[in-house]
Amino acid sequence: MKIALLGNPGVGKSLIFNQLTGLGIEVNRYPGSSVALECGNVCYKQEKTGIVDLSGICSLDGNSEEETLVRKFLTSGGADVIVAILDATKLERNLYLFVQAAEFSPKMIAVVNMCDAAERQGMHIDAGTLSSHLGVPVILAAASEGRNIDRILPVALGEATPARVHVPYDHHIKAALKSLEKTIGTPMHTNLLALQGTGDDTVLPDATGAIAQEIGMRHRMSVGQIITTNRHNFAGEITASVVKRTAQKKPYDLDSLLTRTFPGIPILCTILFLLLLSVFMIGLWMERIIVSAFTSSNITPFTALALRSLRDQIGFFLLIALQAGFGIAFPFVFTFCIGLSLIEDTGYMTRAAFLADRAMHRIGLHGEAIIPMVIGFGCTVPAVMNLRLLKTRREQTIAAFLVTMIPCSARTVVIAGIVADFVGIIRAFSIYLIVSVLLILTAVVLSRITPGEQFGMIVGMSTLRRPEARLVLAKSWIRIKEFLFIAMPVLIVTCILLGLCQYPGLTELFGQMVAPVTVTLLGLPVYASTALLFGVFRKELAFETLAVLAGTADLGSVMTGVELYTFAIVSVLFVPCVSAIAVLYRQLGARIAIITSIYTVFLGLFIGAIINILMK
């Protein structure tokens, strides 16, 4: 048995998926597509049930990769039951997608989520009336509270049924659908898509082109506009009949502040500043406690053993790796993930995207490009994957360069652990300022030389809400466990290899080979080149490998402030990690992946050389 969750972006679909599946989640690419789907399993009544979290979409009319995937999924019967997740505060907009999905005739149920937010707005939904309109069971839920989530599986597996939804289409549309069904035999949803000039059928467009043109001339509007209007009117009628509003004092509209240029932009800058400041301050406090405790309890006793040279070197490197990972990198990763999840859970991210839209247009980007760029502060890999949200190749190309330059959480570790700790917090913030200037200059140049068209953005505002500690911690854990279970094992293996390479002098040989760049151009110690090289695997490794090669986590005792500052900014701008390059190759091809990598390498070396010259 397989269940698929369908819904608009921001309806709480992924939260419900996580509550149903727990931690048993796999991420798989849909066959023939680059779109990744989360899949999980749950045991209900001693039977295994698969659950698929489909991509969040607003309609099934378009030709984006996500919309095409969901259409194919519905057409092929990829799931036995479709669970449609609807936002109670935006019911009319969400019913539009439900109506479309119902035309594919799958077994369905409707879960009206965010009822808690709707109730706070004085909105009450009549589940019985809504169920009679849709012809499927309706569950009123609040995923943030866990309300009625336990009813989803029993109802989906025992009561799901094809929806009885009949949109009152224009009589010309009805006549065209009836004619196509009679002459060609294709189902209604396929005929509707063909009349709009979209869909996956390669034969129907030839038959529907003339019909669509004639209907368009009669109405002086396209068939797509007619069908969309009919569906929206139908959804609006259902919403009006099931939503009851109670009179209550209208709460103060925070969006009047958060979405205006002033004071919205100062508020946005303040939030980002406080996020970074908290990462630096709390991370440094945690780091000093952990490093001090680890040194006294592990490193000092180990050095007193006086083991043979090879064992001593590998063991020492291993201990330094653990100290760098858990004592230095982890505090900053932990603090950053908590802070980012806290902001996300308030619903503020869509306000930030709205505020940034005008500025994004000035540098030649679609406003929606802010979404992968915001994600990039957490990790470059999912940010690159989300470039598919952009509609044109031009904007995907420009955004690809910018996303690979944005300081992700791993780069934040480098900035905080090296510069904030040993040079100063003001210097740490200056790196973000330099990167911001380079981002703007890069975007301006690319917007002038990259061919293509630019479009506007329509963004739905998430409901502002008080963050839930449980949800914030759950989101944070998803990010933190990547560091613990991916970055830390890589770091430990890398450090053991470093110990084996350094024992016969291989790392020194590599350092001497690139000394003209490392020492002469950048003014860094010879061993810094090896650290920069390992940073290509994961950005934290640049910092952690530097500590291993320097033989101490107290980098301020072996390198000057200028050297540490130069190393940090070169590492931040230097070529993105191999995972990001691989995803970039998959998304945009080898040419863009290679050009982006070469550009970031030369940019990092160029800025590092300038800093070395100016700050000597």
Coordinates of C-alpha atoms in Angstrom, one line a residue:
M1 CA 0.0 0.0 0.0
K2 CA 1.4 3.5 -0.9
I3 CA 0.1 6.9 0.1
A4 CA 1.2 10.2 -1.5
L5 CA 1.0 13.6 0.2
L6 CA -0.1 16.4 -2.2
G7 CA -0.3 20.1 -1.5
N8 CA 0.8 23.6 -2.2
P9 CA 4.1 24.9 -0.9
G10 CA 4.0 25.9 2.8
V11 CA 0.9 23.9 3.8
G12 CA 2.8 21.8 6.4
K13 CA 3.0 18.8 4.1
S14 CA 6.6 17.9 5.0
L15 CA 5.9 18.3 8.7
I16 CA 3.0 15.8 8.5
F17 CA 5.2 13.5 6.4
N18 CA 7.9 13.6 9.2
Q19 CA 5.2 13.0 11.9
L20 CA 3.9 9.9 10.0
T21 CA 7.2 8.4 9.1
G22 CA 9.5 9.3 12.0
L23 CA 13.2 9.0 11.1
G24 CA 12.9 6.3 8.5
I25 CA 13.2 8.6 5.5
E26 CA 14.9 8.0 2.2
V27 CA 15.4 10.6 -0.6
N28 CA 15.1 9.1 -4.1
R29 CA 15.0 10.7 -7.5
Y30 CA 11.8 10.0 -9.4
P31 CA 12.6 7.8 -12.5
G32 CA 13.4 10.0 -15.5
S33 CA 13.5 13.2 -13.4
S34 CA 16.1 15.1 -11.3
V35 CA 13.4 16.0 -8.7
A36 CA 14.1 14.3 -5.4
L37 CA 11.2 12.8 -3.4
E38 CA 11.2 11.9 0.3
C39 CA 9.9 8.4 0.9
G40 CA 9.2 6.7 4.1
N41 CA 7.5 3.6 5.6
V42 CA 5.2 3.2 8.5
C43 CA 3.7 0.0 10.0
Y44 CA -0.1 0.1 10.5
K45 CA -2.0 -2.9 11.7
Q46 CA 1.1 -5.1 11.1
E47 CA 1.3 -4.0 7.5
K48 CA 3.9 -1.9 5.8
T49 CA 2.6 1.3 4.2
G50 CA 4.8 3.5 2.0
I51 CA 4.4 7.3 2.1
V52 CA 5.7 9.7 -0.5
D53 CA 6.1 13.4 0.0
L54 CA 5.3 14.9 -3.5
S55 CA 6.8 18.3 -4.5
G56 CA 4.9 21.3 -3.3
I57 CA 3.1 22.8 -6.3
C58 CA 0.3 25.4 -6.8
S59 CA -1.3 23.8 -9.9
L60 CA -1.0 21.0 -12.4
D61 CA -1.2 23.2 -15.5
G62 CA 2.4 24.2 -15.9
N63 CA 5.4 22.5 -17.4
S64 CA 7.9 22.9 -14.6
E65 CA 9.7 19.7 -13.6
E66 CA 7.8 19.4 -10.3
E67 CA 4.3 19.9 -12.0
T68 CA 5.2 17.4 -14.7
L69 CA 6.4 14.9 -12.1
V70 CA 3.1 15.1 -10.1
R71 CA 1.0 14.8 -13.3
K72 CA 2.9 11.7 -14.3
F73 CA 2.6 10.4 -10.7
L74 CA -1.2 10.8 -10.8
T75 CA -1.6 9.5 -14.3
S76 CA 0.4 6.4 -13.6
G77 CA -1.3 5.6 -10.3
G78 CA 1.9 6.0 -8.4
A79 CA 0.0 5.8 -5.1
D80 CA -3.1 3.9 -4.0
V81 CA -4.3 6.9 -2.0
I82 CA -3.7 10.7 -2.4
V83 CA -3.8 12.7 0.8
A84 CA -4.4 16.3 -0.2
I85 CA -3.1 18.7 2.5
L86 CA -4.9 22.0 2.5
D87 CA -4.1 25.2 4.4
A88 CA -7.1 26.2 6.4
T89 CA -6.2 29.9 6.2
K90 CA -5.9 29.8 2.4
L91 CA -8.6 27.2 1.6
E92 CA -9.8 28.7 -1.7
R93 CA -6.3 28.8 -3.2
N94 CA -5.6 25.2 -2.0
L95 CA -8.8 23.8 -3.3
Y96 CA -7.8 24.8 -6.8
L97 CA -5.1 22.1 -6.7
F98 CA -7.5 19.6 -5.1
V99 CA -10.0 20.1 -7.9
Q100 CA -7.3 19.5 -10.5
A101 CA -6.1 16.4 -8.8
A102 CA -9.6 15.0 -8.4
E103 CA -10.0 15.1 -12.1
F104 CA -7.4 12.3 -12.3
S105 CA -9.9 10.1 -10.3
P106 CA -7.5 8.8 -7.6
K107 CA -8.8 7.7 -4.2
M108 CA -8.4 10.7 -2.0
I109 CA -8.9 12.2 1.4
A110 CA -8.5 15.9 2.4
V111 CA -6.5 17.0 5.5
V112 CA -7.3 20.7 6.3
N113 CA -4.1 21.7 8.2
M114 CA -3.3 24.8 10.2
C115 CA -6.7 24.9 11.8
D116 CA -5.1 26.4 14.9
A117 CA -4.0 29.4 12.9
A118 CA -7.4 29.7 11.2
E119 CA -9.1 29.6 14.6
R120 CA -6.9 32.5 15.9
Q121 CA -8.1 34.5 12.8
G122 CA -11.8 33.7 13.7
M123 CA -12.2 31.2 10.9
H124 CA -14.1 27.9 11.6
I125 CA -14.4 25.2 8.9
D126 CA -17.4 22.9 8.7
A127 CA -15.8 19.5 7.9
G128 CA -19.1 17.8 7.2
T129 CA -20.2 20.3 4.6
L130 CA -16.7 20.4 3.0
S131 CA -16.8 16.6 2.8
S132 CA -20.1 16.6 1.1
H133 CA -18.9 19.1 -1.5
L134 CA -15.7 17.2 -2.2
G135 CA -17.1 13.7 -1.9
V136 CA -14.1 12.5 0.2
P137 CA -13.4 12.2 4.0
V138 CA -12.1 15.5 5.5
I139 CA -9.9 15.7 8.6
L140 CA -9.4 19.0 10.4
A141 CA -5.8 19.0 11.7
A142 CA -3.1 21.2 13.2
A143 CA 0.3 19.5 12.6
S144 CA 2.2 21.9 14.8
E145 CA 0.1 20.7 17.8
G146 CA -0.1 17.1 16.5
R147 CA -3.9 17.5 16.4
N148 CA -5.7 14.6 14.5
I149 CA -2.5 13.5 12.7
D150 CA -3.2 10.0 14.1
R151 CA -6.4 9.9 12.1
I152 CA -4.8 10.3 8.7
L153 CA -3.6 6.7 8.2
P154 CA -6.8 4.9 9.4
V155 CA -9.0 7.2 7.3
A156 CA -6.7 7.1 4.2
L157 CA -6.4 3.2 4.3
G158 CA -10.1 2.6 5.2
E159 CA -12.3 5.4 3.9
A160 CA -10.5 6.9 0.8
T161 CA -12.6 7.2 -2.3
P162 CA -12.5 9.0 -5.6
A163 CA -13.6 12.6 -5.2
R164 CA -17.0 13.7 -6.6
V165 CA -16.1 17.1 -7.8
H166 CA -17.8 18.5 -10.9
V167 CA -16.5 22.0 -11.9
P168 CA -19.1 23.9 -13.8
Y169 CA -17.0 24.6 -16.8
D170 CA -18.1 27.1 -19.6
H171 CA -20.5 25.4 -22.0
H172 CA -18.0 25.7 -24.9
I173 CA -15.3 23.9 -22.7
K174 CA -17.9 21.2 -21.9
A175 CA -18.7 20.7 -25.5
A176 CA -15.1 20.4 -26.5
L177 CA -14.4 17.9 -23.7
K178 CA -17.4 15.8 -24.7
S179 CA -16.3 15.8 -28.4
L180 CA -12.7 14.8 -27.6
E181 CA -13.8 12.1 -25.3
K182 CA -16.2 10.7 -27.9
T183 CA -13.9 10.9 -30.9
I184 CA -10.5 10.2 -29.4
G185 CA -11.4 8.4 -26.1
T186 CA -8.9 10.3 -23.9
P187 CA -9.9 11.1 -20.3
M188 CA -11.1 14.5 -19.2
H189 CA -7.9 15.6 -17.4
T190 CA -5.8 14.9 -20.5
N191 CA -8.3 16.8 -22.7
L192 CA -8.3 19.8 -20.3
L193 CA -4.5 19.9 -20.4
A194 CA -4.4 19.6 -24.2
L195 CA -6.9 22.4 -24.6
Q196 CA -4.6 24.6 -22.5
G197 CA -1.6 23.7 -24.7
T198 CA 0.2 21.8 -22.0
G199 CA 0.4 18.2 -20.7
D200 CA 2.4 15.2 -21.8
D201 CA 0.2 13.9 -24.7
T202 CA 2.0 14.4 -28.1
V203 CA -1.0 13.7 -30.3
L204 CA -3.8 15.7 -28.7
P205 CA -2.4 19.2 -29.3
D206 CA -2.9 18.8 -33.0
A207 CA -6.5 18.0 -32.5
T208 CA -7.2 20.6 -29.9
G209 CA -5.4 23.5 -31.4
A210 CA -8.2 24.7 -33.7
I211 CA -10.8 24.1 -31.0
A212 CA -8.9 26.1 -28.4
Q213 CA -8.4 28.9 -30.9
E214 CA -12.1 29.1 -31.8
I215 CA -13.1 29.2 -28.1
G216 CA -10.5 31.9 -27.4
M217 CA -11.9 34.0 -30.2
R218 CA -15.5 33.7 -28.9
H219 CA -14.6 34.7 -25.4
R220 CA -11.7 37.0 -26.2
M221 CA -9.6 35.2 -23.7
S222 CA -7.5 32.0 -23.8
V223 CA -8.9 28.6 -23.0
G224 CA -6.4 28.4 -20.1
Q225 CA -7.8 31.6 -18.6
I226 CA -11.4 30.4 -18.9
I227 CA -10.6 27.0 -17.3
T228 CA -8.6 28.7 -14.5
T229 CA -11.4 31.2 -13.8
N230 CA -14.0 28.4 -13.7
R231 CA -11.9 26.4 -11.2
H232 CA -11.2 29.4 -9.0
N233 CA -14.9 30.4 -8.9
F234 CA -15.9 26.8 -8.0
A235 CA -13.2 26.8 -5.2
G236 CA -14.5 30.2 -4.0
E237 CA -18.1 29.0 -3.8
I238 CA -17.1 25.9 -1.7
T239 CA -15.0 28.0 0.6
A240 CA -17.8 30.5 1.1
S241 CA -20.2 27.7 2.1
V242 CA -17.8 25.9 4.6
V243 CA -15.9 28.8 6.3
K244 CA -17.7 30.7 9.0
R245 CA -16.1 33.8 10.5
T246 CA -16.7 35.1 14.0
A247 CA -16.4 38.7 14.9
Q248 CA -13.2 39.4 16.8
K249 CA -10.8 42.2 17.4
K250 CA -8.5 42.5 14.4
P251 CA -4.9 41.8 15.5
Y252 CA -2.2 44.2 14.6
D253 CA -0.9 43.5 11.2
L254 CA 2.8 42.9 11.5
D255 CA 3.2 42.5 7.8
S256 CA 2.6 46.3 7.5
L257 CA 6.0 46.6 9.1
L258 CA 7.8 43.5 7.9
T259 CA 7.0 43.9 4.2
R260 CA 7.6 47.6 3.7
T261 CA 10.9 48.9 2.5
F262 CA 11.1 50.8 5.8
P263 CA 11.3 49.5 8.4
G264 CA 11.3 46.0 6.7
I265 CA 14.8 46.1 5.3
P266 CA 16.4 47.4 8.6
I267 CA 14.5 44.6 10.4
L268 CA 15.8 42.0 7.9
C269 CA 19.4 43.3 8.3
T270 CA 19.0 43.3 12.1
I271 CA 17.7 39.7 12.2
L272 CA 20.6 38.5 10.0
F273 CA 23.1 40.4 12.1
L274 CA 21.7 38.9 15.4
L275 CA 21.8 35.4 13.9
L276 CA 25.5 35.7 13.0
L277 CA 26.3 37.5 16.3
S278 CA 24.6 34.7 18.3
V279 CA 26.5 32.1 16.3
F280 CA 29.8 33.8 17.0
M281 CA 29.1 34.5 20.7
I282 CA 27.4 31.3 21.8
G283 CA 29.7 29.2 19.5
L284 CA 32.9 30.7 21.0
W285 CA 31.6 30.2 24.5
M286 CA 30.8 26.5 23.9
E287 CA 34.1 26.1 22.0
R288 CA 36.3 27.3 24.8
I289 CA 34.6 25.0 27.3
I290 CA 34.8 21.9 25.1
V291 CA 38.4 22.5 23.8
S292 CA 39.7 23.1 27.2
A293 CA 38.0 19.9 28.6
F294 CA 39.2 17.8 25.7
T295 CA 42.8 19.0 25.9
S296 CA 43.1 18.2 29.6
S297 CA 41.3 14.9 29.4
N298 CA 42.6 13.4 26.2
I299 CA 45.4 15.3 24.4
T300 CA 47.7 15.9 27.4
P301 CA 47.5 12.3 28.7
F302 CA 48.1 11.0 25.2
T303 CA 51.2 13.1 24.6
A304 CA 52.6 11.9 27.9
L305 CA 52.5 8.2 26.7
A306 CA 55.5 8.9 24.3
L307 CA 54.5 6.2 21.7
R308 CA 56.5 5.3 18.7
S309 CA 56.5 7.9 15.9
L310 CA 53.9 6.5 13.5
R311 CA 51.4 5.5 16.1
D312 CA 52.0 8.7 18.0
Q313 CA 51.5 10.8 14.8
I314 CA 48.3 9.0 13.7
G315 CA 46.9 9.0 17.3
F316 CA 47.7 12.7 17.7
F317 CA 46.1 13.6 14.4
L318 CA 43.0 11.6 15.3
L319 CA 42.6 13.4 18.7
I320 CA 43.1 16.8 17.0
A321 CA 40.5 15.9 14.5
L322 CA 38.0 15.0 17.2
Q323 CA 38.8 18.2 19.1
A324 CA 38.4 20.3 15.9
G325 CA 35.2 18.6 15.0
F326 CA 33.4 18.4 18.3
G327 CA 35.1 21.2 20.1
I328 CA 35.4 23.9 17.3
A329 CA 33.1 23.1 14.4
F330 CA 30.1 21.6 16.2
P331 CA 29.3 24.6 18.5
F332 CA 29.0 26.9 15.5
V333 CA 27.0 24.3 13.4
F334 CA 24.7 23.7 16.4
T335 CA 24.1 27.4 17.0
F336 CA 23.6 28.3 13.4
C337 CA 21.1 25.4 12.8
I338 CA 19.1 26.4 15.8
G339 CA 19.0 30.0 14.8
L340 CA 18.0 29.3 11.1
S341 CA 15.3 26.8 12.1
L342 CA 13.9 29.3 14.6
I343 CA 13.6 32.0 11.9
E344 CA 12.1 29.5 9.5
D345 CA 9.5 28.3 12.0
T346 CA 8.2 31.8 12.5
G347 CA 7.2 32.1 8.8
Y348 CA 9.5 35.1 8.4
M349 CA 11.4 33.6 5.4
T350 CA 8.7 34.6 2.8
R351 CA 8.8 38.2 4.1
A352 CA 12.5 38.2 3.6
A353 CA 12.0 36.9 0.0
F354 CA 9.4 39.6 -0.7
L355 CA 11.7 42.4 0.6
A356 CA 14.6 41.1 -1.5
D357 CA 12.6 40.8 -4.7
R358 CA 13.1 44.4 -5.9
A359 CA 16.8 44.2 -5.1
M360 CA 17.1 40.9 -6.9
H361 CA 15.6 42.4 -10.0
R362 CA 18.3 45.2 -10.0
I363 CA 21.0 42.5 -10.2
G364 CA 19.2 40.7 -13.0
L365 CA 17.5 37.9 -11.1
H366 CA 13.9 36.6 -10.7
G367 CA 12.7 37.5 -7.2
E368 CA 12.2 33.8 -6.4
A369 CA 16.0 33.3 -6.7
I370 CA 16.1 34.5 -3.0
I371 CA 14.8 31.0 -2.0
P372 CA 17.9 29.0 -3.1
M373 CA 20.1 31.8 -1.9
V374 CA 18.5 31.7 1.6
I375 CA 18.8 27.9 1.6
G376 CA 22.5 28.4 0.7
F377 CA 23.2 29.9 4.1
G378 CA 22.4 26.4 5.5
C379 CA 24.0 24.2 2.7
T380 CA 25.0 24.8 -0.9
V381 CA 23.9 21.4 -2.1
P382 CA 20.1 21.8 -1.5
A383 CA 20.5 25.4 -2.7
V384 CA 21.8 24.3 -6.0
M385 CA 19.0 21.7 -6.3
N386 CA 16.4 24.4 -5.8
L387 CA 17.7 26.3 -8.8
R388 CA 15.1 24.5 -10.7
L389 CA 12.5 26.8 -9.1
L390 CA 13.8 29.5 -11.5
K391 CA 12.0 29.4 -14.9
T392 CA 14.7 30.4 -17.3
R393 CA 18.2 29.1 -18.0
R394 CA 19.5 32.6 -17.7
E395 CA 18.4 33.0 -14.1
Q396 CA 19.5 29.5 -13.2
T397 CA 23.0 30.3 -14.6
I398 CA 23.3 33.6 -12.7
A399 CA 22.0 32.1 -9.5
A400 CA 24.4 29.1 -9.8
F401 CA 27.4 31.5 -9.5
L402 CA 25.9 33.4 -6.6
V403 CA 24.7 30.3 -4.6
T404 CA 28.2 28.7 -4.7
M405 CA 29.7 32.0 -3.2
I406 CA 27.2 32.4 -0.3
P407 CA 28.7 31.4 3.1
C408 CA 27.0 28.2 4.0
S409 CA 27.0 26.8 7.6
A410 CA 30.3 25.0 6.9
R411 CA 31.9 28.3 5.7
T412 CA 30.4 30.0 8.8
V413 CA 32.3 27.5 10.9
V414 CA 35.5 28.6 9.1
I415 CA 34.7 32.3 9.7
A416 CA 33.6 31.9 13.3
G417 CA 36.2 29.3 14.3
I418 CA 39.2 31.1 12.8
V419 CA 38.5 34.8 12.5
A420 CA 35.9 35.5 15.2
D421 CA 37.9 33.4 17.7
F422 CA 41.5 34.4 17.0
V423 CA 41.2 37.8 15.1
G424 CA 38.0 39.5 16.2
I425 CA 34.2 39.5 15.6
I426 CA 34.4 42.8 13.6
R427 CA 36.9 41.2 11.2
A428 CA 34.6 38.1 11.0
F429 CA 31.6 40.4 9.9
S430 CA 33.9 42.1 7.4
I431 CA 34.2 38.8 5.5
Y432 CA 30.4 38.7 5.0
L433 CA 30.6 42.3 3.8
I434 CA 33.4 41.5 1.3
V435 CA 31.4 38.4 0.0
S436 CA 28.3 40.6 -0.3
V437 CA 30.1 43.1 -2.5
L438 CA 31.6 40.4 -4.6
L439 CA 28.1 38.8 -5.0
I440 CA 26.6 42.1 -6.2
L441 CA 29.5 42.7 -8.7
T442 CA 29.3 39.2 -10.0
A443 CA 25.5 39.4 -10.5
V444 CA 25.7 42.7 -12.2
V445 CA 28.3 41.5 -14.7
L446 CA 26.5 38.2 -15.3
S447 CA 23.2 40.0 -15.8
R448 CA 24.8 42.0 -18.7
I449 CA 26.5 39.1 -20.5
T450 CA 24.0 36.3 -19.9
P451 CA 21.3 36.1 -22.6
G452 CA 17.7 35.4 -21.8
E453 CA 14.5 36.9 -20.4
Q454 CA 13.6 38.0 -16.8
F455 CA 10.3 37.5 -15.1
G456 CA 8.5 38.7 -12.0
M457 CA 7.6 36.8 -8.8
I458 CA 4.4 35.8 -7.1
V459 CA 5.0 34.6 -3.5
G460 CA 2.5 33.3 -1.0
M461 CA 3.1 34.7 2.5
S462 CA 3.4 32.0 5.2
T463 CA 1.4 32.6 8.4
L464 CA 3.4 34.3 11.1
R465 CA 3.4 32.1 14.2
R466 CA 5.1 31.6 17.5
P467 CA 7.9 29.1 17.0
E468 CA 7.4 25.7 18.6
A469 CA 10.5 24.4 20.5
R470 CA 9.8 20.8 19.4
L471 CA 9.6 21.7 15.7
V472 CA 12.6 24.0 15.9
L473 CA 14.7 21.2 17.4
A474 CA 13.4 18.7 14.9
K475 CA 14.4 20.9 11.9
S476 CA 17.7 21.6 13.5
W477 CA 18.4 17.9 14.1
I478 CA 18.0 17.2 10.3
R479 CA 20.8 19.7 9.6
I480 CA 23.0 18.8 12.6
K481 CA 22.9 15.0 11.9
E482 CA 24.4 15.7 8.5
F483 CA 27.5 17.1 10.2
L484 CA 27.7 14.4 12.8
F485 CA 27.1 11.4 10.5
I486 CA 28.7 12.7 7.3
A487 CA 31.2 15.4 8.1
M488 CA 32.7 13.9 11.2
P489 CA 33.5 10.4 9.7
V490 CA 35.0 12.1 6.7
L491 CA 37.1 14.3 9.0
I492 CA 38.4 11.3 11.0
V493 CA 39.3 9.2 7.9
T494 CA 40.9 12.3 6.3
C495 CA 43.0 12.9 9.4
I496 CA 44.2 9.3 9.5
L497 CA 45.2 9.6 5.9
L498 CA 47.0 12.9 6.6
G499 CA 48.9 11.2 9.4
L500 CA 50.0 8.4 7.0
C501 CA 50.9 11.0 4.3
Q502 CA 52.8 13.3 6.6
Y503 CA 54.9 10.5 8.1
P504 CA 57.0 9.9 4.9
G505 CA 56.9 13.6 4.0
L506 CA 54.2 13.6 1.2
T507 CA 52.3 16.6 2.6
E508 CA 55.5 18.6 2.9
L509 CA 56.3 17.7 -0.8
F510 CA 52.9 18.9 -1.9
G511 CA 53.3 22.1 0.1
Q512 CA 56.6 22.8 -1.5
M513 CA 55.2 22.3 -5.0
V514 CA 52.5 24.9 -4.5
A515 CA 54.6 27.2 -2.3
P516 CA 54.7 30.0 -5.0
V517 CA 51.0 30.3 -4.6
T518 CA 50.5 29.6 -0.9
V519 CA 53.6 31.4 0.5
T520 CA 54.5 34.0 -2.1
L521 CA 51.0 35.0 -3.4
L522 CA 48.9 34.6 -0.2
G523 CA 51.5 34.9 2.5
L524 CA 50.4 31.7 4.2
P525 CA 52.4 28.8 5.8
V526 CA 53.3 26.0 3.5
Y527 CA 50.9 23.5 5.2
A528 CA 47.9 25.8 4.6
S529 CA 47.8 24.6 0.9
T530 CA 47.0 21.1 2.1
A531 CA 44.2 22.4 4.3
L532 CA 42.7 24.4 1.4
L533 CA 42.8 21.3 -0.8
F534 CA 40.9 19.2 1.8
G535 CA 38.4 22.0 2.1
V536 CA 37.2 21.0 -1.4
F537 CA 35.7 17.8 0.1
R538 CA 33.9 19.7 2.9
K539 CA 34.4 23.3 3.8
E540 CA 34.8 22.5 7.5
L541 CA 37.8 20.3 6.6
A542 CA 39.8 23.3 5.6
F543 CA 39.7 24.7 9.1
E544 CA 39.9 21.3 10.9
T545 CA 42.8 20.1 8.6
L546 CA 44.6 23.4 9.3
A547 CA 44.3 22.7 13.1
V548 CA 45.6 19.1 12.6
L549 CA 48.6 20.2 10.4
A550 CA 49.4 23.1 12.8
G551 CA 49.4 20.6 15.6
T552 CA 47.1 22.6 17.8
A553 CA 43.6 23.9 17.9
D554 CA 45.0 27.2 19.2
L555 CA 45.7 28.6 15.8
G556 CA 46.4 32.1 17.1
S557 CA 49.6 30.7 18.7
V558 CA 51.1 29.5 15.3
M559 CA 49.7 31.9 12.7
T560 CA 49.4 35.7 12.7
G561 CA 46.0 37.5 12.5
V562 CA 46.7 38.5 8.8
E563 CA 47.4 34.8 7.9
L564 CA 44.3 33.6 9.6
Y565 CA 42.1 36.3 8.0
T566 CA 43.6 35.6 4.5
F567 CA 43.2 31.8 5.0
A568 CA 39.5 32.2 6.0
I569 CA 38.5 34.4 3.1
V570 CA 40.3 32.3 0.6
S571 CA 38.7 29.2 2.0
V572 CA 35.2 30.8 1.9
L573 CA 35.5 32.0 -1.7
F574 CA 37.5 29.0 -2.9
V575 CA 35.9 26.3 -5.1
P576 CA 32.7 24.9 -3.5
C577 CA 32.7 21.4 -2.1
V578 CA 32.6 18.4 -4.4
S579 CA 29.0 17.6 -3.5
A580 CA 27.9 21.0 -4.6
I581 CA 29.9 20.7 -7.9
A582 CA 28.4 17.3 -8.5
V583 CA 24.8 18.6 -8.0
L584 CA 25.6 21.6 -10.1
Y585 CA 26.8 19.3 -12.9
R586 CA 23.6 17.4 -12.7
Q587 CA 21.4 20.5 -12.7
L588 CA 23.0 22.7 -15.3
G589 CA 25.6 20.6 -17.0
A590 CA 29.4 20.2 -17.1
R591 CA 30.1 23.6 -18.7
I592 CA 28.5 25.7 -15.9
A593 CA 30.0 23.4 -13.2
I594 CA 33.5 23.9 -14.6
I595 CA 33.2 27.6 -15.3
T596 CA 31.8 28.2 -11.8
S597 CA 34.6 26.2 -10.2
I598 CA 37.3 28.0 -12.1
Y599 CA 35.8 31.4 -11.4
T600 CA 35.6 30.8 -7.6
V601 CA 39.2 29.4 -7.5
F602 CA 40.6 32.5 -9.2
L603 CA 38.3 34.8 -7.2
G604 CA 39.5 33.3 -3.9
L605 CA 43.2 33.5 -4.9
F606 CA 42.8 37.1 -6.2
I607 CA 41.0 38.5 -3.1
G608 CA 43.5 36.6 -0.9
A609 CA 46.4 38.1 -2.7
I610 CA 45.0 41.6 -2.4
I611 CA 44.4 41.2 1.4
N612 CA 47.9 39.8 1.8
I613 CA 49.4 42.9 0.0
L614 CA 47.2 45.4 1.9
M615 CA 47.5 44.0 5.4
K616 CA 51.2 43.1 5.4

